[in-house]
Short mmCIF file of C-alpha atoms in Angstrom, two decimals:
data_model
loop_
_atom_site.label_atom_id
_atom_site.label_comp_id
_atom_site.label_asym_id
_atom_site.label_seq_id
_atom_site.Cartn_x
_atom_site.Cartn_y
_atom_site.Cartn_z
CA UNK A 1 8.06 12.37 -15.47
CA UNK A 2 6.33 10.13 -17.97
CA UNK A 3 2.38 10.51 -17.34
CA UNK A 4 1.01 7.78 -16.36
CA UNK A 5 -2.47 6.32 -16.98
CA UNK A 6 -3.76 3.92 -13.87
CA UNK A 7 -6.87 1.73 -14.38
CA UNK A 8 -7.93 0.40 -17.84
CA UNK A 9 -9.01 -3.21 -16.65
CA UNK A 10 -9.67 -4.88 -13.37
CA UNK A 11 -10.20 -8.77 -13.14
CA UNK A 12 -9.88 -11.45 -10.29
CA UNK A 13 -6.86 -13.64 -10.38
CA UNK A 14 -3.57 -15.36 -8.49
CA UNK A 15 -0.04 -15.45 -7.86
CA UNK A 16 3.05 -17.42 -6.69
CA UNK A 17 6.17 -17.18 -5.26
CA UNK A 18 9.01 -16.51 -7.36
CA UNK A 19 10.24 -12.49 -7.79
CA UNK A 20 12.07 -11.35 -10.85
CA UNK A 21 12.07 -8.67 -13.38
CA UNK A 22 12.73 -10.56 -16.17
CA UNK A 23 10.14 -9.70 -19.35
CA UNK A 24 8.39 -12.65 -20.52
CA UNK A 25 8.69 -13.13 -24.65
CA UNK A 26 6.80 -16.52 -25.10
CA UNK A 27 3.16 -16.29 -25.47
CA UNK A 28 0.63 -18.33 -27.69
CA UNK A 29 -2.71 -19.47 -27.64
CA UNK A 30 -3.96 -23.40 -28.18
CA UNK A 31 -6.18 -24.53 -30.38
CA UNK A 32 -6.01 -28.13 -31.49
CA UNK A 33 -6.36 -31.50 -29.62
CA UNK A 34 -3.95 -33.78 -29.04
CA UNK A 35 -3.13 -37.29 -27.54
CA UNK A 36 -1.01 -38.36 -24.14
CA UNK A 37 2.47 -37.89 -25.14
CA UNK A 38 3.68 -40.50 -23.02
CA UNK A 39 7.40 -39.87 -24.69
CA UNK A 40 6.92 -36.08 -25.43
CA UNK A 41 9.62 -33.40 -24.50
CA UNK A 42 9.75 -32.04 -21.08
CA UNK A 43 9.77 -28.33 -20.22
CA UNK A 44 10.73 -26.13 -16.63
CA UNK A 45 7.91 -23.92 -16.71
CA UNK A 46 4.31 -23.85 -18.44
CA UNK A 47 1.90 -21.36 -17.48
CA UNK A 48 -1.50 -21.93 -18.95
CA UNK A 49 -4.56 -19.39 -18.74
CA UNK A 50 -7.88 -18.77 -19.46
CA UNK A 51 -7.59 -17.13 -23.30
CA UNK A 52 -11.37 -16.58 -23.71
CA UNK A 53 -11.19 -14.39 -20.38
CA UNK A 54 -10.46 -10.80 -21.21
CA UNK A 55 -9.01 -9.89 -17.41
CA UNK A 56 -7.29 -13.45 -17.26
CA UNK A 57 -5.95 -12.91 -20.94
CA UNK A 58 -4.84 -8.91 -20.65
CA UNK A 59 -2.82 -9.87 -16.99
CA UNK A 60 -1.41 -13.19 -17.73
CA UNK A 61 1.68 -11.53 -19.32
CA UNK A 62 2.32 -9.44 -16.51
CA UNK A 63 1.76 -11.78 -13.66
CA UNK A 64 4.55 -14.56 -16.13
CA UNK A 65 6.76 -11.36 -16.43
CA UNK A 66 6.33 -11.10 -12.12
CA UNK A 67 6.68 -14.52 -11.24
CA UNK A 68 7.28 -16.82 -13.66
CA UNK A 69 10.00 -15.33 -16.27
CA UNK A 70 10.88 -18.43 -18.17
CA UNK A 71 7.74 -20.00 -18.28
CA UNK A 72 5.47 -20.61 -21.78
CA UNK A 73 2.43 -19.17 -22.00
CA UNK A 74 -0.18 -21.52 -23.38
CA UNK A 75 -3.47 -19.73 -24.17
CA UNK A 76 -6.64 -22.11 -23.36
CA UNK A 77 -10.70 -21.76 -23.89
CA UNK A 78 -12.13 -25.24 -22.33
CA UNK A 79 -10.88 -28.12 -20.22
CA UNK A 80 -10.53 -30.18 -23.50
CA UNK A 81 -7.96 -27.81 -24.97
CA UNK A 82 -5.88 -26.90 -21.30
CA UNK A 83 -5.46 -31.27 -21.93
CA UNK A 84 -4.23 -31.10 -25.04
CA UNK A 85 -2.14 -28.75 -24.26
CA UNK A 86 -0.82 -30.84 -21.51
CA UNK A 87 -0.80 -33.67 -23.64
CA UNK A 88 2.31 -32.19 -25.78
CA UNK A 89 4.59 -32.69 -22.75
CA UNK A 90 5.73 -36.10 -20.83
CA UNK A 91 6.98 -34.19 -17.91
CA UNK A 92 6.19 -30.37 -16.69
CA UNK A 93 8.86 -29.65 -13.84
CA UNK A 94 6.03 -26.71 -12.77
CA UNK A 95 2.77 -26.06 -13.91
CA UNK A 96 1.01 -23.13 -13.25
CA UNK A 97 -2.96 -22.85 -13.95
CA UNK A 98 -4.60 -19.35 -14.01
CA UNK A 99 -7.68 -19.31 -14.70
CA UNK A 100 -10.93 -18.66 -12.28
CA UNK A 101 -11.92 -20.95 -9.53
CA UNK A 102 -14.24 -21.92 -6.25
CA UNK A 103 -12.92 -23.94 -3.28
CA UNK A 104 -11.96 -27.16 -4.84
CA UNK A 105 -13.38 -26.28 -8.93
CA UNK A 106 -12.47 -24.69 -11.47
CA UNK A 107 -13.88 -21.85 -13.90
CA UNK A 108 -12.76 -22.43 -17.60
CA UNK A 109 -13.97 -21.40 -20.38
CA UNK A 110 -17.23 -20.51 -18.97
CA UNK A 111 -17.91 -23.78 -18.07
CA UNK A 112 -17.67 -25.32 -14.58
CA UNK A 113 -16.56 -29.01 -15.05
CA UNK A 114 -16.85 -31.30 -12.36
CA UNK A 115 -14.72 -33.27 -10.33
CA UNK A 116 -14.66 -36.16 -12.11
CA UNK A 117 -14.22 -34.15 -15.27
CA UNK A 118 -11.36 -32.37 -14.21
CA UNK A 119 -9.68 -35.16 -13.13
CA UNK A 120 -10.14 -37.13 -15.86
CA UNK A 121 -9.14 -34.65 -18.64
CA UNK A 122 -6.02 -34.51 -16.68
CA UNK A 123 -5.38 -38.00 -16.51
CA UNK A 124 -5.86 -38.19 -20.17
CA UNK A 125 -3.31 -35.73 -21.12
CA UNK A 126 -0.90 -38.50 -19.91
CA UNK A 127 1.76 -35.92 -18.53
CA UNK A 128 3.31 -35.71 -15.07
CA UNK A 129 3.86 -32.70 -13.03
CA UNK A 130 7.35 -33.31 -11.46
CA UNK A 131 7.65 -30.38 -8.73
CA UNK A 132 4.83 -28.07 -8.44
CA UNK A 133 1.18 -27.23 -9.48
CA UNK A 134 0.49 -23.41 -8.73
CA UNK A 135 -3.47 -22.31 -9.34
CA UNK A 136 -3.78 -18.70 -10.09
CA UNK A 137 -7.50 -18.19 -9.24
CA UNK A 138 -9.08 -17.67 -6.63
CA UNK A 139 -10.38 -19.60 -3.07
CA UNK A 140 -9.42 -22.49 -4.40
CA UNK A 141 -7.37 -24.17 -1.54
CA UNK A 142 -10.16 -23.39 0.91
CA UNK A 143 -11.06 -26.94 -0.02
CA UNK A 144 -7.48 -28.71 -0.27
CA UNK A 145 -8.91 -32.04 -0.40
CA UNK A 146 -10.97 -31.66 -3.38
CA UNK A 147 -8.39 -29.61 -5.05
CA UNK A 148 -5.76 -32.40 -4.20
CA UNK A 149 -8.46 -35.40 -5.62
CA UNK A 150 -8.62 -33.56 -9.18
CA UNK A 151 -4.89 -33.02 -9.84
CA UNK A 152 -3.80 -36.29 -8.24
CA UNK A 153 -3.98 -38.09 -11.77
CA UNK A 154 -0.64 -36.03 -12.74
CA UNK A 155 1.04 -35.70 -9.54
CA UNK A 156 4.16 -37.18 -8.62
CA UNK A 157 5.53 -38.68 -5.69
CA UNK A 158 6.96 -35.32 -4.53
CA UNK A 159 4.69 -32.77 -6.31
CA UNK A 160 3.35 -29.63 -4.54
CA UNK A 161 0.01 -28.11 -4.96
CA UNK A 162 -0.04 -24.29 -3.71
CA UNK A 163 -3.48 -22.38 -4.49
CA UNK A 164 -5.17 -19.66 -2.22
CA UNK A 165 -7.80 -18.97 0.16
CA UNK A 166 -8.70 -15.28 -0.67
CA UNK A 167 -9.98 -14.07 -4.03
CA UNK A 168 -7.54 -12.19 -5.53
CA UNK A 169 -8.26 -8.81 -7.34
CA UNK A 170 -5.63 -7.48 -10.45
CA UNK A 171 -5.89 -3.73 -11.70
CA UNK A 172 -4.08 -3.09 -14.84
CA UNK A 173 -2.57 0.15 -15.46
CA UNK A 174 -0.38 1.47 -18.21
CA UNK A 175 2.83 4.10 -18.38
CA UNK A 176 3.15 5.80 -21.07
CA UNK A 177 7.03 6.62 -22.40
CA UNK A 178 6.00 7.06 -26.09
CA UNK A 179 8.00 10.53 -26.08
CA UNK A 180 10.76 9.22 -24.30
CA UNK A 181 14.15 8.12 -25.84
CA UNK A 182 16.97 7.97 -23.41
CA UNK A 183 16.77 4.96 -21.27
CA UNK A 184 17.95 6.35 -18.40
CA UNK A 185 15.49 9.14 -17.91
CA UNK A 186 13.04 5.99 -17.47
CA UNK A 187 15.44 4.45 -15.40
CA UNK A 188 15.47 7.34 -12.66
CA UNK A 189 11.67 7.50 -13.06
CA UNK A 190 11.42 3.27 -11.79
CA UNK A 191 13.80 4.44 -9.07
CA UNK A 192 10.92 6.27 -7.22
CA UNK A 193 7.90 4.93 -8.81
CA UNK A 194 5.80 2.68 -6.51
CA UNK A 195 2.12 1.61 -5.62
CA UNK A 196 0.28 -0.07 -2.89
CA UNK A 197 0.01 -3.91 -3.85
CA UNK A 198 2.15 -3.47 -7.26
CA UNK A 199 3.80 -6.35 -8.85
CA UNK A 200 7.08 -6.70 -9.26
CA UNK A 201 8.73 -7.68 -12.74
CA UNK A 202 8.75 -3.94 -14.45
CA UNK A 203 10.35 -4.35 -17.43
CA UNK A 204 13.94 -2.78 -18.44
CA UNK A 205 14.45 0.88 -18.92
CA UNK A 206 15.91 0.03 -22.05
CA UNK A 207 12.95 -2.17 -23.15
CA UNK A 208 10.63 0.67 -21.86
CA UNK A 209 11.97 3.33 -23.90
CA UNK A 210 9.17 4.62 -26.66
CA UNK A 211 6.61 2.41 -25.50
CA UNK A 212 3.65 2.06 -23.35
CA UNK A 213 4.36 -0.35 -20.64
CA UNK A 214 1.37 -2.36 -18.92
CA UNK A 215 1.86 -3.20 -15.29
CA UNK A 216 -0.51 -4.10 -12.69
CA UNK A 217 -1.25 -4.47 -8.56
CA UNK A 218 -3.15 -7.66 -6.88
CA UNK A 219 -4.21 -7.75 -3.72
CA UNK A 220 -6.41 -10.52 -1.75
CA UNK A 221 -9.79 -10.08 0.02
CA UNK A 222 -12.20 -12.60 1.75
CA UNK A 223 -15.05 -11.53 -0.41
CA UNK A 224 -14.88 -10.46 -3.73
CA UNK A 225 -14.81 -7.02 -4.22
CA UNK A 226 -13.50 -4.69 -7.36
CA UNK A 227 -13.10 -2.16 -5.10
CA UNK A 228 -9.48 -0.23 -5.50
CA UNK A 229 -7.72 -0.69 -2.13
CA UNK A 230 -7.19 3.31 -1.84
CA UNK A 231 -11.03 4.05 -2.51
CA UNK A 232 -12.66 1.62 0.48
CA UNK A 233 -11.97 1.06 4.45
CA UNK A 234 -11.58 -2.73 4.24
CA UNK A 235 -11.02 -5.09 7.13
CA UNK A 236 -9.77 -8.03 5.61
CA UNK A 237 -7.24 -7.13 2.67
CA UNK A 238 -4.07 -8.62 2.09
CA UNK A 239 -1.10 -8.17 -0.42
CA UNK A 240 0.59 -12.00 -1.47
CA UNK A 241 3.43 -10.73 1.41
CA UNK A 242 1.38 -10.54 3.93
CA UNK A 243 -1.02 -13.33 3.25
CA UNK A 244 -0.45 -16.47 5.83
CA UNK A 245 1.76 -19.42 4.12
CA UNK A 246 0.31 -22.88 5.51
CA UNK A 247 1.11 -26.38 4.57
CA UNK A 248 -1.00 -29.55 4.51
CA UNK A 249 0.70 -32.77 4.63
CA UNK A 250 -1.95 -35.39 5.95
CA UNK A 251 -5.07 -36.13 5.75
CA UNK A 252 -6.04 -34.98 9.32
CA UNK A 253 -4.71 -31.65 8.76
CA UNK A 254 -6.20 -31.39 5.70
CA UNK A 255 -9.87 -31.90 7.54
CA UNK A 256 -8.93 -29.26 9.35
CA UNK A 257 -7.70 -26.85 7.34
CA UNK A 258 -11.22 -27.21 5.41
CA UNK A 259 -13.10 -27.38 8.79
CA UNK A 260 -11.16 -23.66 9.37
CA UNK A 261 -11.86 -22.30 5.99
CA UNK A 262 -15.48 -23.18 5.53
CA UNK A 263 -16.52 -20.47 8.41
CA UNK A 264 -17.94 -17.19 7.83
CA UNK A 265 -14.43 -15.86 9.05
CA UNK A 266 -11.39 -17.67 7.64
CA UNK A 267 -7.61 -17.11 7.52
CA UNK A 268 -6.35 -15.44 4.12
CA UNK A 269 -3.29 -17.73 3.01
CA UNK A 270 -1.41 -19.01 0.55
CA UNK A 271 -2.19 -22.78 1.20
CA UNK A 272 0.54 -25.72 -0.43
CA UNK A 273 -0.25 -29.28 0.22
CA UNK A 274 3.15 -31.11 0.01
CA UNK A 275 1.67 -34.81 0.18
CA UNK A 276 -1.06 -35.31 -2.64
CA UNK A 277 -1.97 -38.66 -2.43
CA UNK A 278 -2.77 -38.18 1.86
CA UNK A 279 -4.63 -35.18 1.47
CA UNK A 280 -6.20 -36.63 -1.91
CA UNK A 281 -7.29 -39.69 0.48
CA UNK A 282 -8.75 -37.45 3.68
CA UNK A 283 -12.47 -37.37 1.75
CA UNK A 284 -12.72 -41.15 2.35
CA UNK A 285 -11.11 -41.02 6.20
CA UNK A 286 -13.84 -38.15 6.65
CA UNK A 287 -16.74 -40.72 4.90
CA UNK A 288 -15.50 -43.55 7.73
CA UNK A 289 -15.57 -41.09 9.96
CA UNK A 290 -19.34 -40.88 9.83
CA UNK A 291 -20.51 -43.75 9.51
CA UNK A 292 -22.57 -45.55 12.40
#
């Protein structure tokens, strides 16, 4: 049995839906700037992340090679350069953003842009996000509505936003098969080998063989903790299987839903608002609301 050498990084971060164990081979990091390419190419899949983040930039491969097999990887190091990026592209069937975040904000780059900022570096990039938008970091749907208001500018008529309500922890760990040659004594070995809150997507016995292979676990809390699951007693922990899956199509529900997750004790759940432009709107029904 290959040895095999657990924890060599731990960082918060997100997930998504999709299971495969397809390797990912695109990556790249962006530099320059760029105008809305109104009649750019489209693309299925773009995965952008946090490049000046050493946890974001270290698990971003494995969390593509998990969940998102054929997406790019786009690296990114301020607001300005994830909308150039976006710029390149008239359409993105699904974008997925991984970078740090707050209920309803974003972390990039070390800055913390606001609202208005967000939304109009979006808008900007001039693209349009056809299916889904899938944010990687962490709490960030325990505000829907504000998270719904700064993507809105790209959105569709039929786009998704998913995001989550827990912060989510990553631990890297590596295998090491440098002294091993025959694929299928690796193979046997990924037969049996498992861990509490591992990802899926190990790569191929035969792309193992000789190397050291980085692979990681996530798991969710309610507060942030670095913790390893198997060294505390916690009460709220949850792997991305066992987290809740809610939707949020109006604006009433999406008062709610914020209501709920703005207590001391809130539901751990992967959150997807399937109507933008309602839930977008619910921050001006909640304004009326109030008035005399």
């Amino acid at each position: 049995m290959p040895p095999i050498h657990p924890v060599i990084d731990v960082a918060r971060m997100l997930n998504a839906q999709m299971l495969t164990q397809t390797p990912v081979t695109d990556t790249k990091a962006a530099t320059g700037g760029g105008s809305p390419a109104a009649h750019g190419p489209s693309i299925k899949t773009l995965m952008v992340y946090d490049d000046g983040d050493a946890g974001i930039r270290d698990f971003a491969p494995i969390l593509a090679r998990a969940y998102y097999p054929q997406a790019k990887l786009v690296g990114v190091s301020s607001l300005a350069a994830l909308s150039a990026v976006l710029s390149k592209y008239s359409k993105i069937d699904t974008l997925v953003i991984d970078v740090h975040s707050g209920p309803g904000y974003l972390l990039i780059g070390g800055a913390n842009p606001s609202l208005t900022t967000v939304r109009e570096a979006l808008k900007k990039s001039g693209v349009t996000v056809k299916s889904k938008i899938v944010f990687e970091g962490c709490s960030i749907m325990r505000d829907p509505i504000e998270t719904s208001r700064m993507v809105e500018p790209i959105c569709g008529p039929k786009t998704q936003v998913t995001g989550f309500t827990y912060f989510s922890v990553t631990n890297k760990f590596e295998i090491d098969f440098s002294d091993f040659h025959d694929p299928k004594e690796i193979e046997e070995f990924y037969k049996d080998f498992t861990m509490d809150y591992m990802l899926p997507g190990l790569p191929s016995a035969k792309d193992s063989t000789g190397k050291v292979v980085a692979h990681g676990r996530r798991w969710f809390r309610d507060t942030y903790d670095e913790t390893l699951p198997e060294d505390g007693n916690f009460l709220h922990i949850e792997s991305l299987g066992t987290l809740k899956k809610l939707t949020v199509n109006t604006a009433d529900e999406a008062l709610a839903a914020q209501s709920n997750f703005s207590g001391p004790v809130f539901t751990g759940a992967q959150v997807t608002v399937t109507n933008v432009t309602a839930v977008a709107g619910a921050a001006q029904k909640s304004e009326a609301l109030v008035e005399p």
